[in-house]
Coordinates of C-alpha atoms in Angstrom, one line a residue:
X165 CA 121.6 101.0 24.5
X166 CA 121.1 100.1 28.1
X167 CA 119.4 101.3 30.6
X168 CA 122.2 103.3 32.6
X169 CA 122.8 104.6 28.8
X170 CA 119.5 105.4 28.6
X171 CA 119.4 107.5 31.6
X172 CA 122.9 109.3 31.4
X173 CA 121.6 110.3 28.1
X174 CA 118.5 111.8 29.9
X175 CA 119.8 113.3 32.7
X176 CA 123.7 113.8 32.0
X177 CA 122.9 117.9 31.8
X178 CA 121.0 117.8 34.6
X179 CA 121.4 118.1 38.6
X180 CA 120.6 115.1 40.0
X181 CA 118.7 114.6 43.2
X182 CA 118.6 111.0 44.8
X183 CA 116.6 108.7 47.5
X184 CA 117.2 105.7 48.9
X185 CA 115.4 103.5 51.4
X186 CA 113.6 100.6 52.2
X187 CA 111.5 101.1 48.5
X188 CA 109.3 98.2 47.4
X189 CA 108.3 98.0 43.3
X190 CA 104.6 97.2 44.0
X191 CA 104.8 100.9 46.4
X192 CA 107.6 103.1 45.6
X193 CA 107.5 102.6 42.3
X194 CA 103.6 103.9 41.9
X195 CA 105.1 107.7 42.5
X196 CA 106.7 107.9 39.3
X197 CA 103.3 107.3 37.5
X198 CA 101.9 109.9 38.8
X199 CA 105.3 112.1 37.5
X200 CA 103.8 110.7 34.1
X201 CA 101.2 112.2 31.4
X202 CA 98.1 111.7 31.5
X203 CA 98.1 112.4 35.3
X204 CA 100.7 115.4 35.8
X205 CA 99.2 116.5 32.9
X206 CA 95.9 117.1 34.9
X207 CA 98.3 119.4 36.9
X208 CA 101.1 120.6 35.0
X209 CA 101.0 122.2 31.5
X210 CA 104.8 123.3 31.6
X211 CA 106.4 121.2 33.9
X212 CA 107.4 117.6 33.0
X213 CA 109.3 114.8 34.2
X214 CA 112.4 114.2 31.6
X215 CA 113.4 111.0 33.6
X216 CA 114.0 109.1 36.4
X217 CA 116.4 105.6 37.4
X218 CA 114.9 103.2 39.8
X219 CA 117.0 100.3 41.2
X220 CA 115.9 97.6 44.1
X221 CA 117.2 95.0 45.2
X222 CA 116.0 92.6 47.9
X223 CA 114.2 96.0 49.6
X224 CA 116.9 98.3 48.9
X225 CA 116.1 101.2 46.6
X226 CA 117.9 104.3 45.3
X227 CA 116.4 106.1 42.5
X228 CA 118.0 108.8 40.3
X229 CA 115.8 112.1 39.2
X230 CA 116.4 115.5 37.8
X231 CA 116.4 118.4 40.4
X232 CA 115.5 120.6 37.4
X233 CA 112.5 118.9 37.0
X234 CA 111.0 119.2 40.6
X235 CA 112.0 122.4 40.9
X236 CA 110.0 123.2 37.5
X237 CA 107.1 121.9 39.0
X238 CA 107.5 124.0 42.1
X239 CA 107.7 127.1 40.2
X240 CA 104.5 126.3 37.6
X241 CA 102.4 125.8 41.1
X242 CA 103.6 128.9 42.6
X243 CA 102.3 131.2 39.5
X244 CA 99.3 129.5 39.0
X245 CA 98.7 130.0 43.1
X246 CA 99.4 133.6 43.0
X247 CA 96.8 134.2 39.8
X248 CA 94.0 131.4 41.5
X249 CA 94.6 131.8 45.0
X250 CA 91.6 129.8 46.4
X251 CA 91.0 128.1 43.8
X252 CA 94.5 126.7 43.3
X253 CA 93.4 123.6 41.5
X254 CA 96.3 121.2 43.6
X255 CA 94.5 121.8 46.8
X256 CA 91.5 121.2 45.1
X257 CA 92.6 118.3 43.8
X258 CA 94.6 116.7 47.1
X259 CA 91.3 117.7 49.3
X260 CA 89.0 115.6 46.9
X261 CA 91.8 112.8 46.7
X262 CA 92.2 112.7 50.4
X263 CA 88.5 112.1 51.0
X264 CA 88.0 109.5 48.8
X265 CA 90.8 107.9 50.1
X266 CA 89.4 107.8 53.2
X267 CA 86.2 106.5 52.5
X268 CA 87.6 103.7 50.8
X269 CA 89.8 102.9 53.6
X270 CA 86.9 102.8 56.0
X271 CA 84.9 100.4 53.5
X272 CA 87.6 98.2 52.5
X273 CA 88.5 96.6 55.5
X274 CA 90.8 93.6 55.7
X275 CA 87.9 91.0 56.0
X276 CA 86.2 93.3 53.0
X277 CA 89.0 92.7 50.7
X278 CA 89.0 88.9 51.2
X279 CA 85.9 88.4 51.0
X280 CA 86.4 89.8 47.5
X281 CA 86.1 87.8 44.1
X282 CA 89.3 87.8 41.6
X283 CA 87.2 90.5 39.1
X284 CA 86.8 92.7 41.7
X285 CA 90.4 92.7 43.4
X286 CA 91.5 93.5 40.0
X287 CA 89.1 96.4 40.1
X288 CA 90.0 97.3 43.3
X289 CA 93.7 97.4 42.9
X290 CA 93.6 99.2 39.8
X291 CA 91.4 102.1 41.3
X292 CA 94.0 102.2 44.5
X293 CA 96.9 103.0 41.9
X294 CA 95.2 105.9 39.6
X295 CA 94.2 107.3 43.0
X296 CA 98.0 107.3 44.0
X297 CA 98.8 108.9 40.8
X298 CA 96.8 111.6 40.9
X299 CA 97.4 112.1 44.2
X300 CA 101.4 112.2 43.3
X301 CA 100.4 114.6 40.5
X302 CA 98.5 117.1 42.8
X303 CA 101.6 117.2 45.2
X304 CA 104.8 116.6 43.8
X305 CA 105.2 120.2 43.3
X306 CA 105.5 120.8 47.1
X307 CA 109.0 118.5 47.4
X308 CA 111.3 120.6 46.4
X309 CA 110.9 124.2 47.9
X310 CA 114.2 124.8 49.0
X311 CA 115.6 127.9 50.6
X312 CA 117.9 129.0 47.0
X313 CA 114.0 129.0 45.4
X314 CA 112.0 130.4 48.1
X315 CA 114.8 133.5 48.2
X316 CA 114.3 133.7 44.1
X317 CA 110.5 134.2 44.2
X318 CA 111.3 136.6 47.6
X319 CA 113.8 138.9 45.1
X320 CA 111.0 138.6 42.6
X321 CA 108.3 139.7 44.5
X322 CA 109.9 142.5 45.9
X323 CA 111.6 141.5 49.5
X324 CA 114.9 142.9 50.0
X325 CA 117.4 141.1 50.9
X326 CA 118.2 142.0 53.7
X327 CA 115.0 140.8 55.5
X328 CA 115.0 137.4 53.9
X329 CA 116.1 135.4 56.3
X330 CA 113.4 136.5 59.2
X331 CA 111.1 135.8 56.1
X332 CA 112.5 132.7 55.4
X333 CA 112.0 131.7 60.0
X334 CA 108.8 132.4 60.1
X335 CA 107.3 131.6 56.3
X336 CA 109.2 127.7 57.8
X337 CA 107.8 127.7 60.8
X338 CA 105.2 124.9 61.1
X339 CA 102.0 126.0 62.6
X340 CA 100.2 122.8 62.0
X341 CA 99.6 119.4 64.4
X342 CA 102.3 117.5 62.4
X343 CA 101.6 113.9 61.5
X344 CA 103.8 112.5 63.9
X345 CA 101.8 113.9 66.7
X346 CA 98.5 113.2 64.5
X347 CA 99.2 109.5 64.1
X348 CA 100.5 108.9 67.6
X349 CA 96.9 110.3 69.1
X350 CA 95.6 108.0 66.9
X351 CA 97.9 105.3 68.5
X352 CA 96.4 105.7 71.8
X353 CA 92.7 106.0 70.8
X354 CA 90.3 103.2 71.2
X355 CA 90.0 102.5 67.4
X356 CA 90.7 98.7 66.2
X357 CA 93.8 97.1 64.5
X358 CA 91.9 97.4 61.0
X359 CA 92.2 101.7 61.5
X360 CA 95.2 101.7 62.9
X361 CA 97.5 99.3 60.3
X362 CA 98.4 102.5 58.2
X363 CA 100.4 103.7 60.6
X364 CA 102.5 101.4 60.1
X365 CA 102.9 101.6 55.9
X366 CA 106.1 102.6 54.7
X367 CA 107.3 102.7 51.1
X368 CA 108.4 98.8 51.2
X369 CA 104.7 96.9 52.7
X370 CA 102.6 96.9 55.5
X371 CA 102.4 94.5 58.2
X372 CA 99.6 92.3 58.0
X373 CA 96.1 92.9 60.3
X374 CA 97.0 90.2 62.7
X375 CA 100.5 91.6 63.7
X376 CA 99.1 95.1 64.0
X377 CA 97.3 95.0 67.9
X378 CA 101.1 93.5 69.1
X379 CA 102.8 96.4 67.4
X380 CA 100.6 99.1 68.6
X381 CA 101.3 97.6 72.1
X382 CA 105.4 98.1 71.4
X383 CA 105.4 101.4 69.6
X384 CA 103.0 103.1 72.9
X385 CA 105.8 101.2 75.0
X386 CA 108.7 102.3 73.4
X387 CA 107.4 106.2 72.9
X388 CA 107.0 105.8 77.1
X389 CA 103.6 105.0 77.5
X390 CA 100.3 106.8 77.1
X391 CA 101.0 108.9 79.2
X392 CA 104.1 110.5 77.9
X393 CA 102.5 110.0 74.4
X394 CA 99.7 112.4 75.9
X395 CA 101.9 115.3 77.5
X396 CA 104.2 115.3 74.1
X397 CA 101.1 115.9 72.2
X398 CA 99.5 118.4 74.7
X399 CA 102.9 120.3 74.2
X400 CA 103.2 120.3 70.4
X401 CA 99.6 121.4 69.8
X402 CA 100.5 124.6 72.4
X403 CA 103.8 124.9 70.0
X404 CA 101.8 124.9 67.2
X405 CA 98.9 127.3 68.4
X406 CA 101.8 129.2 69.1
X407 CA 103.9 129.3 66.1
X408 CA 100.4 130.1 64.4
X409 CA 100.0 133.5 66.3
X410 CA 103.7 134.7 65.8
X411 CA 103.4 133.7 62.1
X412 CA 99.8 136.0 61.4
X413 CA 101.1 138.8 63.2
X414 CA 104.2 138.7 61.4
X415 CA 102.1 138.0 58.2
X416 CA 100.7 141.4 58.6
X417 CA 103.4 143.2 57.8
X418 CA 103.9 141.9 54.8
X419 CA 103.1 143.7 51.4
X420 CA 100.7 141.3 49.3
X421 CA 102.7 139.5 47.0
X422 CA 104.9 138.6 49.7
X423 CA 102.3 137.8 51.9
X424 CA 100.8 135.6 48.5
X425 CA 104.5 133.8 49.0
X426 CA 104.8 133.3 52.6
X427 CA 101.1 131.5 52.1
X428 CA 102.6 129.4 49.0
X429 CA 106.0 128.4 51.6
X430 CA 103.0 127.4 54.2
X431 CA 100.7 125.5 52.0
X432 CA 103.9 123.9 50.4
X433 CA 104.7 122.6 54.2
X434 CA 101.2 121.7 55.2
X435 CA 100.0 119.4 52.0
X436 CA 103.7 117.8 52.0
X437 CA 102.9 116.9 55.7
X438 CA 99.2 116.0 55.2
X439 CA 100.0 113.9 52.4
X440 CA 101.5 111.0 54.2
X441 CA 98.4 110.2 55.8
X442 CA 96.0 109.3 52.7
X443 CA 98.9 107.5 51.6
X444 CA 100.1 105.4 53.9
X445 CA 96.1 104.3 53.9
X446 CA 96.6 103.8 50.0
X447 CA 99.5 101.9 50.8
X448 CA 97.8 99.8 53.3
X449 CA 95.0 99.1 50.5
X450 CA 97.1 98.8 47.5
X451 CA 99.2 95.6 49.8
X452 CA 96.2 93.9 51.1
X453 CA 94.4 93.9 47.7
X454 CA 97.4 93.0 46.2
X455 CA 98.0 89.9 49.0
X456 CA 94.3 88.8 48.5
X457 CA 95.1 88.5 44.3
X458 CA 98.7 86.7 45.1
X459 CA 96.6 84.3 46.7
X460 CA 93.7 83.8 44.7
X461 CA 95.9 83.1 41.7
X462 CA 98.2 80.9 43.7
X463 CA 101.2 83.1 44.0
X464 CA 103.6 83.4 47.1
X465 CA 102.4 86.4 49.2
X466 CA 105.9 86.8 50.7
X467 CA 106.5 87.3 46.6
X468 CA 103.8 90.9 46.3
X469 CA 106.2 93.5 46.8
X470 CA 108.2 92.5 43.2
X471 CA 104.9 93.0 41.5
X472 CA 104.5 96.0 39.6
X473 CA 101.6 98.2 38.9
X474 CA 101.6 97.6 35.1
X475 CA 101.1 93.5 36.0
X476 CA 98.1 94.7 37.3
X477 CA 96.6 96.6 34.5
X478 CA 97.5 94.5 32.0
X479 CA 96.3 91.2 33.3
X480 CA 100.4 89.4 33.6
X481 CA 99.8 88.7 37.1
X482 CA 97.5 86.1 35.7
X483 CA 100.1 84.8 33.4
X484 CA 101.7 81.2 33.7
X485 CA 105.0 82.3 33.3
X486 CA 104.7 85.6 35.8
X487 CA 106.2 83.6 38.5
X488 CA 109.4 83.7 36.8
X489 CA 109.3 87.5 36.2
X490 CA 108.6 87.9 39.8
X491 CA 111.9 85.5 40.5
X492 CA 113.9 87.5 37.8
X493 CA 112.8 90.8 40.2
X494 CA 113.8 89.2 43.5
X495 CA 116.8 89.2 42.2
X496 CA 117.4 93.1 41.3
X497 CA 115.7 95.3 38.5
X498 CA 116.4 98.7 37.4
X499 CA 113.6 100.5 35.6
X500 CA 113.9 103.8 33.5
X501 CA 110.8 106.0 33.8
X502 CA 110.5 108.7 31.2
X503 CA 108.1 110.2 28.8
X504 CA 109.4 107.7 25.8
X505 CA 109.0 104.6 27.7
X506 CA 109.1 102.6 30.6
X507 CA 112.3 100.5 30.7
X508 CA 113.2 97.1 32.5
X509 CA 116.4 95.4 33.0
X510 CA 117.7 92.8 35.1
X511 CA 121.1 91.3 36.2
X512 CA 123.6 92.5 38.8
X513 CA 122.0 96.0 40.7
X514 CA 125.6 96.1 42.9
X515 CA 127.2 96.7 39.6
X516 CA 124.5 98.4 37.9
X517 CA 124.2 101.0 41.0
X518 CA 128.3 101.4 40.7
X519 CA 128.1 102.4 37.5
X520 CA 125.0 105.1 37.9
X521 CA 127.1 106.2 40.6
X522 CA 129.7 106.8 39.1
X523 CA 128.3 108.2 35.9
X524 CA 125.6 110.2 37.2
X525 CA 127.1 111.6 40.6
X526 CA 129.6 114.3 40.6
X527 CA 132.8 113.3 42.2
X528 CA 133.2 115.4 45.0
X529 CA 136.0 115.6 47.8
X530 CA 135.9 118.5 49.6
X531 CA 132.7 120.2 51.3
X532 CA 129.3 119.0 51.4
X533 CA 126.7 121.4 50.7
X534 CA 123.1 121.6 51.4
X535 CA 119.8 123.7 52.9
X536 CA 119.5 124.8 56.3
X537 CA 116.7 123.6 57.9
X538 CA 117.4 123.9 61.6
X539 CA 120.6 126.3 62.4
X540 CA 123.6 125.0 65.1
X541 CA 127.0 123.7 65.1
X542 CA 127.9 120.5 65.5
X543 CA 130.9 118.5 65.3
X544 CA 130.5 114.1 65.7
X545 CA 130.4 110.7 64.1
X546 CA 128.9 110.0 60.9
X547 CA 126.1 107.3 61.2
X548 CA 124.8 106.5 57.9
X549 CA 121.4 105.1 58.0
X550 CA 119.0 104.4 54.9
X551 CA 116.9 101.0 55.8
X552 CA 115.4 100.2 59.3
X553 CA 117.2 97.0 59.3
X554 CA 120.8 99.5 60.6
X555 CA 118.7 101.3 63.3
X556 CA 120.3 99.6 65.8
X557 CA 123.6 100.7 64.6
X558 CA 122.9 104.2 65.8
X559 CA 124.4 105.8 69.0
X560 CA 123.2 108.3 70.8
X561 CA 125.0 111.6 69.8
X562 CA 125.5 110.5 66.2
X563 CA 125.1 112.6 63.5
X564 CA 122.4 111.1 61.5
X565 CA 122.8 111.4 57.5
X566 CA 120.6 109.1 55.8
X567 CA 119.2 109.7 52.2
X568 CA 115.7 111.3 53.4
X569 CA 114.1 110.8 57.0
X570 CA 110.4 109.5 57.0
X571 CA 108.4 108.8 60.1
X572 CA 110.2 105.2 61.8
X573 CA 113.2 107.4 61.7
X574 CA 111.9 109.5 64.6
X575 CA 113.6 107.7 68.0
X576 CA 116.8 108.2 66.0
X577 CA 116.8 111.9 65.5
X578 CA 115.9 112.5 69.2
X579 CA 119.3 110.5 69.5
X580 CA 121.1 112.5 66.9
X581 CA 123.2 115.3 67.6
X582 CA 122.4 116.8 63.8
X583 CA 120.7 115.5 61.0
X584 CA 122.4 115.6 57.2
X585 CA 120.0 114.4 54.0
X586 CA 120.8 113.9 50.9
X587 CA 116.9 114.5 49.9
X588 CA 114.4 117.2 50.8
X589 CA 113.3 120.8 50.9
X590 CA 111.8 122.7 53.6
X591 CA 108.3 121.0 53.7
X592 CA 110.6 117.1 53.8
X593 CA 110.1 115.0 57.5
X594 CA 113.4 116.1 58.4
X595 CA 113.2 119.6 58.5
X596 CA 110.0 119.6 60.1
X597 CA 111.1 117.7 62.5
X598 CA 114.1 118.7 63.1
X599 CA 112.5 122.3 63.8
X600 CA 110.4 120.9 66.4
X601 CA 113.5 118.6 68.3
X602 CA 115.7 122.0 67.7
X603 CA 118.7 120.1 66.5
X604 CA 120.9 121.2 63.7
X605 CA 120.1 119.8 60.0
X606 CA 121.2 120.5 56.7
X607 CA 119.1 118.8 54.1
X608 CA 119.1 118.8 50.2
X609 CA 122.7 117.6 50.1
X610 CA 122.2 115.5 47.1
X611 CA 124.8 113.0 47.7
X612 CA 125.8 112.9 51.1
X613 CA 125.0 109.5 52.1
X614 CA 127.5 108.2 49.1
X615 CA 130.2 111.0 50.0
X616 CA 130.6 110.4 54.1
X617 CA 131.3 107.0 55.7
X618 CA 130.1 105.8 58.5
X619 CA 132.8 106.9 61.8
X620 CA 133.8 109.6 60.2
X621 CA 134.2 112.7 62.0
X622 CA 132.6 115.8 60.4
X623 CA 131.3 119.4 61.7
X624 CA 127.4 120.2 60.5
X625 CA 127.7 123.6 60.2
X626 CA 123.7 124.7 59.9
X627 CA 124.2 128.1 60.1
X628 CA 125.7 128.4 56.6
X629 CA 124.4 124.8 55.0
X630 CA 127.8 123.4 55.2
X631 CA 129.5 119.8 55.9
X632 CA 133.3 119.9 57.0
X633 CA 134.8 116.5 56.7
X634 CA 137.8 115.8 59.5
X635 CA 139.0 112.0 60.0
X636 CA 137.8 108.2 60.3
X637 CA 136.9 106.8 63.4
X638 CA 139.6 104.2 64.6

């Protein structure tokens, strides 16, 4: 059997959920281990991941999961949060996780991790990655509170109806410094290139240290200077203080279980926020250790994103013949995480990706549906916009569907007329975001990166979480 057989098997019953991105296997790929016994165990007693499909090529990635299986995970938090309250163990978990991550990113510097012998980059790197699986296993349950769930635990704990969507404003509404705004006072501060490279992790790499001062320079200049940088986050930090005394006041009418909900919704928004930032540090430390071992074993560094976290464990990096598995991977690999096993194949990922695609996806020609995240009508041109490498085919007034947003994609959707995702629930990038810019966005879509072209014409309908498709741009 295959590995597409393999996964059809797995998830053919099941509502599929995808991303796709600019996905690296040495970093995107570490998130599924932490969807993986024994660390969601840790977490998770009910809840576990039946499968997911993983395919990259040459820095493309789009992985296949069961929405079923987020959503379980989702619900197993929220009851053990309304029977622990403070002592939820996830946020007990993510706070610990977060400091250490910190620590470690102030001690192992660049220069530190060169310095380092071969023993103890292995060490190192090995550390980095159960770190980033437990600190997947502590938060995965916050991705996929979408508005459908959040209403279901509302009915359940009494709301009526009727007064579920004011609950579902305010319970929403951030009233948090976000991490754009968090990361870009960071920009400006006086701290060095060494403090300031996570900013500029994503799920493929990280730039290395000495390209970091020259791209702190561009990314001040192209946000309008410090000064602008300053005023945006003077005004943000007023919206949040804001948002913050609305949402207690409106709190307080509440009876307590849903009061324990509308905290859950919150929480849910503030650790999928605040997670971004110990990661993009564990990024930043799981690329640089990884670089330092690519060249202390002789390997091309250009070659570390095609290693994978298992090479690591096990010693294959070290192997004679690894520099032809990490050739076979430049080429394309799909990879089936599940319970049963971890699964590798190789070959053509253009044909392999058709076929998932058309064996896993639902064909679909009318309506697209999705979650409302910001409400407005809208009616543009389809941009379609997954990798950073087709920003610069975006035009202002667009309607910017991608598979999920993630902080780079920011000048974009202050371009965009609307936003459309195929990913994401109310604590994703895009709908926080897209709450602060005020501009209509429908996310959760499941497929509507694959269903739309780009030039088409289509009306974003936010109010009611719909997609009307009209004509092709000539």
């Amino acid at each position: 059997m295959n590995i597409i057989d393999k996964a059809v098997d797995i998830l053919k019953d099941e509502p599929i959920a995808t991303q796709a991105g600019n996905f690296s296997l040495l970093v995107f790929a570490a998130g599924f281990g932490g969807c993986l016994p024994p660390y969601i165990s840790a977490y998770h007693t009910k809840a576990v991941m039946s499968g997911a499909l993983l395919l990259l090529s040459r820095g493309y990635g789009l992985t296949y999961f069961s929405l079923n299986d987020h959503t379980a995970y989702t619900r197993e938090a929220y009851e053990r949060f309304c029977s622990l309250g403070d002592a939820f163990p996830h946020s007990l978990g993510f706070n610990t996780s977060s400091q250490r991550i910190n620590q470690w990113y102030e001690t192992y510097e660049p220069t530190v991790v060169a310095s380092m012998n071969l023993n103890e980059l292995e060490e190192l790197i090995i550390q980095l990655y159960r770190e980033c699986f437990y600190l997947f296993a502590e938060t995965v349950f916050c991705e996929s509170l979408d508005k459908e769930l959040i209403l279901e635990l509302y009915e359940k704990a009494g709301g009526e109806k009727k007064s579920f969507d004011e609950f579902f404003i305010f319970a929403s509404k951030a009233t948090f410094v976000s991490l754009a705004v968090r990361q870009n006072e960071f920009l400006i501060s006086s701290a060095p290139a060494s403090a300031k490279q996570y900013i500029f992790a994503d799920y493929f790499s990280v730039p290395e240290i000495e390209a970091i001062d020259d791209m702190v320079v561009k990314a001040i200049s192209a946000k309008g200077g410090e000064s602008a940088i300053k005023q945006e986050i003077i005004k943000k930090k007023k919206i949040a203080v804001e948002n913050k005394k609305e949402n207690n006041r409106y709190r307080l009418q509440l009876d307590a279980p849903l009061q324990v909900l509308f905290d859950f919704v919150q929480l849910c928004m503030l650790m999928r926020d605040s997670r971004k930032d110990p990661l993009q540090k564990l990024i930043t430390l799981i690329v640089t250790t990884a670089r330092c071992i690519f060249i202390n074993v002789g390997l091309p560094i250009d070659d570390v994103v095609y290693a994978y976290q298992a090479d690591f464990f096990s010693g294959h990096v070290l192997a004679p013949n690894y520099i032809d598995e990490l050739k076979r991977r430049k080429e394309g690999v799909a990879i089936l995480f599940s319970p049963a096993e971890i699964a590798f194949e190789y070959g053509n990922i253009e044909s392999l990706t058709k076929v998932a695609s058309d064996r896993l996806e639902k064909n679909h020609n009318g309506d697209i549906a999705g979650t409302t995240a910001y409400r407005g009508l809208v009616r543009g041109l389809v941009s379609i916009i997954n990798t950073s490498q087709d920003f610069s085919k975006f035009q202002a007034g667009d309607i910017l569907v991608t598979s999920m947003t993630r902080p780079e994609f920011l000048p974009l959707m202050k371009m965009a007329s609307a936003v459309v995702t195929d990913e994401g629930g109310v604590t994703c990038h895009a709908a926080i975001v897209a709450r602060e810019l005020k501009i209509p966005c429908v996310i959760g879509t499941k497929n509507a990166t694959r269903l739309l072209t780009t030039g088409e014409e289509i009306e974003v309908d936010a109010n009611e979480g719909i997609i009307r498709r009209f004509s092709m741009r000539t």
